[in-house]
XYZ file of C-alpha atoms in Angstrom:
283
model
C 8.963 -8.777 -5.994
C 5.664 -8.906 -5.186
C 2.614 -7.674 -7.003
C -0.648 -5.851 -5.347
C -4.035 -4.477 -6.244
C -5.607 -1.295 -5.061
C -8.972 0.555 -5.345
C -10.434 3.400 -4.332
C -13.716 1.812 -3.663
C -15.412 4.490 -5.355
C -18.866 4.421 -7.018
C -22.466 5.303 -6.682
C -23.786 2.746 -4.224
C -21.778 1.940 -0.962
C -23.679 -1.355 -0.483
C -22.365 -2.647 -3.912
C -19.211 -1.169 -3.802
C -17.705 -2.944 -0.653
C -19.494 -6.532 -2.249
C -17.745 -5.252 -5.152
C -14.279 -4.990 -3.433
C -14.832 -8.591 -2.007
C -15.360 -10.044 -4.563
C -12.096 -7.841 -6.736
C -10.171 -9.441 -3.587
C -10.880 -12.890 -4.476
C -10.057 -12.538 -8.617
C -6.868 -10.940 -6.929
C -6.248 -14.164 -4.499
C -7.366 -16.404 -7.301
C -5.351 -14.593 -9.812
C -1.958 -14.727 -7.765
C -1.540 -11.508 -6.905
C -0.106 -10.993 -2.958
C -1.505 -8.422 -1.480
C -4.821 -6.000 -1.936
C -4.956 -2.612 -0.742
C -8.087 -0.451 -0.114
C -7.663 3.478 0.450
C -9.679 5.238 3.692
C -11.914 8.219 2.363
C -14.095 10.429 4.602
C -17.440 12.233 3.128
C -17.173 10.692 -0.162
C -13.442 12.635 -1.023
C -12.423 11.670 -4.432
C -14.982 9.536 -4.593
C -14.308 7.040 -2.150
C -16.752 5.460 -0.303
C -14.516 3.970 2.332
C -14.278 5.656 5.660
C -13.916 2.039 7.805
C -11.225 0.238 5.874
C -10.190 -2.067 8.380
C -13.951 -3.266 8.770
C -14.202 -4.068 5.260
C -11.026 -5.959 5.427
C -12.139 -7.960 7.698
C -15.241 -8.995 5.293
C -12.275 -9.643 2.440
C -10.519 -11.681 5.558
C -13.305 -14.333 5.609
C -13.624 -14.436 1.904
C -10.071 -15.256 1.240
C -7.198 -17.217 3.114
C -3.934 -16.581 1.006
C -3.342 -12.915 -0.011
C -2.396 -10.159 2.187
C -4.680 -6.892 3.284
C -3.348 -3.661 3.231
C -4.855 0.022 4.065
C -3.600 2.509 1.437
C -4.081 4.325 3.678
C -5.268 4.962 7.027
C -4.918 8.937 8.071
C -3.343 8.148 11.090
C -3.747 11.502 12.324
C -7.503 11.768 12.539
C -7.416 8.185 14.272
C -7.359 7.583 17.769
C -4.218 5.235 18.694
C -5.531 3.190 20.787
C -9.198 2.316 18.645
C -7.062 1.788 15.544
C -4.146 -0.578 17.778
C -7.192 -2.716 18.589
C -9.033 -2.829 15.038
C -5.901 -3.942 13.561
C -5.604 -6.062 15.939
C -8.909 -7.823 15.915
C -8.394 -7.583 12.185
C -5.199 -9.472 11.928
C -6.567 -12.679 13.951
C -9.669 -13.146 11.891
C -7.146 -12.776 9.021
C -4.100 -15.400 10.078
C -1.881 -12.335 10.365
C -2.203 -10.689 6.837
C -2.492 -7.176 7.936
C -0.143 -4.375 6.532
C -1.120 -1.689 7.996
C -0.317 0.940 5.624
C -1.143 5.151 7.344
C -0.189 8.626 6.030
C -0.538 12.221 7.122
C -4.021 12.592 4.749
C -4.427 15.107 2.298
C -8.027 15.987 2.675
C -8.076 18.992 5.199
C -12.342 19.240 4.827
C -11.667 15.537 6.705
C -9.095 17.211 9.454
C -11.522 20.298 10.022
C -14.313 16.910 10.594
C -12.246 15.195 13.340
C -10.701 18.498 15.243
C -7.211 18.473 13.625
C -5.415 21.229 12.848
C -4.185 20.499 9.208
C -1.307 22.050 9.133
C 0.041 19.923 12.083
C -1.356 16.557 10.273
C 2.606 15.274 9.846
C 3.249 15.736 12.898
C 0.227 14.554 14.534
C 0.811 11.448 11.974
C 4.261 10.832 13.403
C 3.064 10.860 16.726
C 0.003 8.640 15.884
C 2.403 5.866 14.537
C 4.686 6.081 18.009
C 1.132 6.142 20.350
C -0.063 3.126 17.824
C 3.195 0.832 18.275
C 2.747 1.575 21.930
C -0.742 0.312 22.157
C 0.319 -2.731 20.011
C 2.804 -4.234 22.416
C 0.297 -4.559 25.270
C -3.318 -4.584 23.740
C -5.428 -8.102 23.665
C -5.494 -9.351 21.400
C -2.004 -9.371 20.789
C -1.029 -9.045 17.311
C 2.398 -10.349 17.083
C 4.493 -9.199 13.908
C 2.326 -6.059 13.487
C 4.478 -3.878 14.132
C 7.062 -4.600 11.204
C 3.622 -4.522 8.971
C 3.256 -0.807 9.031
C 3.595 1.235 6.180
C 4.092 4.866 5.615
C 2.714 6.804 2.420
C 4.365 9.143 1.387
C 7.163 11.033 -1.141
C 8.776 13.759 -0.078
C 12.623 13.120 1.313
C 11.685 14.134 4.467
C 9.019 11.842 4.887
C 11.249 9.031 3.197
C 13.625 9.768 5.432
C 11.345 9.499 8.392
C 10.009 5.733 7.226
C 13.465 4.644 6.943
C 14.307 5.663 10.298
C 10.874 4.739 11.823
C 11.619 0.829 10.244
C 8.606 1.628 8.226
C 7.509 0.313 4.480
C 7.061 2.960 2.452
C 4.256 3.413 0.158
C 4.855 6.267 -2.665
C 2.919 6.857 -5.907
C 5.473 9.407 -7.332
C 8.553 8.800 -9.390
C 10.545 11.764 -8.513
C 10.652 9.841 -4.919
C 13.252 7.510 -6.417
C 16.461 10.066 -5.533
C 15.763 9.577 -2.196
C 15.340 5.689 -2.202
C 18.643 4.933 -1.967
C 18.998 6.825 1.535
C 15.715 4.825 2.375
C 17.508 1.696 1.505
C 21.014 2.387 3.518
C 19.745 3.721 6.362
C 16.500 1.928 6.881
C 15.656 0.523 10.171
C 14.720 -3.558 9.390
C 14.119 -4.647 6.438
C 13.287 -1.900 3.413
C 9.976 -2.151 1.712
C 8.786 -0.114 -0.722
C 5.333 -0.358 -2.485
C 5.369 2.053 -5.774
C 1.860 2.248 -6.811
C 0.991 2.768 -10.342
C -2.265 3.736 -12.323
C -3.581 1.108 -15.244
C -6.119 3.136 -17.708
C -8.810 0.542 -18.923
C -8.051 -1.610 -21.825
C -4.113 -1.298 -21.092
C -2.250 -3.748 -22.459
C 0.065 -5.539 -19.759
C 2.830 -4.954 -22.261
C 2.061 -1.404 -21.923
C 2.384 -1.502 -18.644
C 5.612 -3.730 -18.720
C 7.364 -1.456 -20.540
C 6.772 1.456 -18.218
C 7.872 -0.118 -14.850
C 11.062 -0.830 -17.245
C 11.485 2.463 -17.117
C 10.294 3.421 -14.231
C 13.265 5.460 -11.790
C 11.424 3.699 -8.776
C 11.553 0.365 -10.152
C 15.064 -0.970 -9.031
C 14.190 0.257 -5.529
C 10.549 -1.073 -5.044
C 9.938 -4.678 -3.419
C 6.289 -4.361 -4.324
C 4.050 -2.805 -7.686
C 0.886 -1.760 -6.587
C -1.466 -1.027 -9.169
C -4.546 0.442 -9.367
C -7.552 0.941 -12.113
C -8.387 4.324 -13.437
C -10.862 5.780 -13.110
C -11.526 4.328 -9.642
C -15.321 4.359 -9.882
C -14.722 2.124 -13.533
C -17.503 -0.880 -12.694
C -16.254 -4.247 -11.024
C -16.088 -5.635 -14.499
C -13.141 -3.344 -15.521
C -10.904 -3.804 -12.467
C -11.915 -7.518 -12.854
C -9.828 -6.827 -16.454
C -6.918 -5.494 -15.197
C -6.416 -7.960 -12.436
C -7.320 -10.864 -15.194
C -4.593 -9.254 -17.809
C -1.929 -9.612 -15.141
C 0.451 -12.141 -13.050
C 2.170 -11.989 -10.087
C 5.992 -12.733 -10.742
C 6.163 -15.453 -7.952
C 10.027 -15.522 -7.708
C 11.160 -15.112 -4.300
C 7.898 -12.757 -3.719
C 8.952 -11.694 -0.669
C 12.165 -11.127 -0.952
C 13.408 -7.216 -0.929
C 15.167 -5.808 -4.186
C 18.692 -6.575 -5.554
C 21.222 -4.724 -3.478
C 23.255 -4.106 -6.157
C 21.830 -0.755 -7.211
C 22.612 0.227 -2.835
C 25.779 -0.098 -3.821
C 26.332 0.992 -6.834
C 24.587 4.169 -5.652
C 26.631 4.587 -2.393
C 29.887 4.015 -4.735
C 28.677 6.253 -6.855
C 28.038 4.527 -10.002
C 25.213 4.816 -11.896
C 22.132 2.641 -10.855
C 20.661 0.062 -13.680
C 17.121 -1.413 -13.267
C 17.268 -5.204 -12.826
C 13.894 -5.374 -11.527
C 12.308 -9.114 -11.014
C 8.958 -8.377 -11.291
C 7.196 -10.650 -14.324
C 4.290 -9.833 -16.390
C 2.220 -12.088 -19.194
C 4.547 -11.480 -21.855
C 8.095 -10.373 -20.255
């Protein structure tokens, strides 16, 4: 299982926060963790400061060499197809191929009214983002070859779980009442199943703490990935520096997906354990 960063990239001062986020990259890189995810915010929206993730990323690209980029995520629906095909694109040969290209529907409908969208159609115009994207990606120079099994899909309702599965997307999902549906996800996915469950770390939080709640986490024996993330996401560099510091990335087959044996047990039936491989300082 593999363990990833996110932030918000929130704070007072743009200019700082994206050196900021470069530098949290390569503590993350340094500090084994494989991958680091940055979230797409128009206008300042919950105080993100990000509105051009994949040109940051491509900042983080030349700073690092091992650990993988993600977009948590891209609103796909207030994108053009084509202009994000290409940036990802561009973005995955400075990078070696370390793109995942995570996108979502958005929630911010203040950033919908901005780019012409009707909000109300945003999972729809999402769905038909992701088909126009993969489109543009098998004929666009440069070529960016594996891309297209590197896109993710936020989200955790079962339709929308549903949908990734089917799509042969990864699924990103913050929620644990998503993990009912996971097992669907996992039988009926198209390719391989990836799911990233992304978790909140308050300051100070003891990696036992935390260790003990993906235990128990319902998502847990389903997830190939934990994703965590600081709160509050403007907390200074020093903080997030803390929590990437206080843990490790299990490196046991890291990118291999989850034990199949809750799959079955599910589709027999049975009730699902949590095996989980995932290894923090102190586990």
């Amino acid at each position: 299982m593999r363990l990833g960063y996110l932030t918000h990239v929130a704070g007072a001062d743009p200019a700082r926060a994206y050196r900021d986020t470069v530098a949290l990259a390569v503590a993350a890189e340094e500090s084994g963790f494989s991958t680091f995810w940055v979230a797409q915010h128009h206008d300042g929206h919950l105080d993100g400061l990000l509105p051009s993730p994949l040109v940051l990323l491509a900042a983080v690209a030349q700073a690092t060499s091992t650990i993988r980029l993600g977009t948590a995520v891209v609103t796909a629906a207030c994108e053009d197809p084509r202009r994000l095909a290409e940036d990802a694109a561009v973005l995955d040969a400075l990078s070696g191929g370390r793109l995942e290209l995570g996108v979502g529907a958005g929630a911010d409908e203040a950033a919908s009214e901005a780019f012409g969208r009707d909000h109300a159609r945003r999972h729809a115009d999402c769905a038909a983002a992701v088909d126009a994207l993969r489109g543009h990606l098998a004929r666009i120079v440069p070529a960016a070859p594996g891309l297209d099994g590197r896109l993710w899909q936020a989200t955790g309702t079962p339709g929308g779980i549903a949908d990734a599965g089917a799509r042969g997307l990864g699924l990103i999902t913050g929620r644990a009442d998503a993990a009912p549906h996971l097992a669907r996800y996992w039988a009926r996915a198209a390719g391989e199943p990836r799911v990233a469950a992304v978790r909140a770390v308050a300051p100070g939080e003891r990696p036992e703490a935390l260790r003990e709640r993906w235990r128990a986490d319902p998502v847990r024996e389903w997830a190939t990935e934990l994703v965590v993330q600081t709160q509050p996401a403007h907390a200074p560099l020093a903080t997030h520096l803390a929590t990437v510091r206080a843990l490790t990335a299990g490196r046991a087959d890291p990118d291999r997906p989850a034990p199949v044996a809750p799959l079955l047990r599910a589709l027999q039936g049975g009730s699902a354990s949590r095996p989980g491989r995932l290894r923090l300082i102190g586990s």
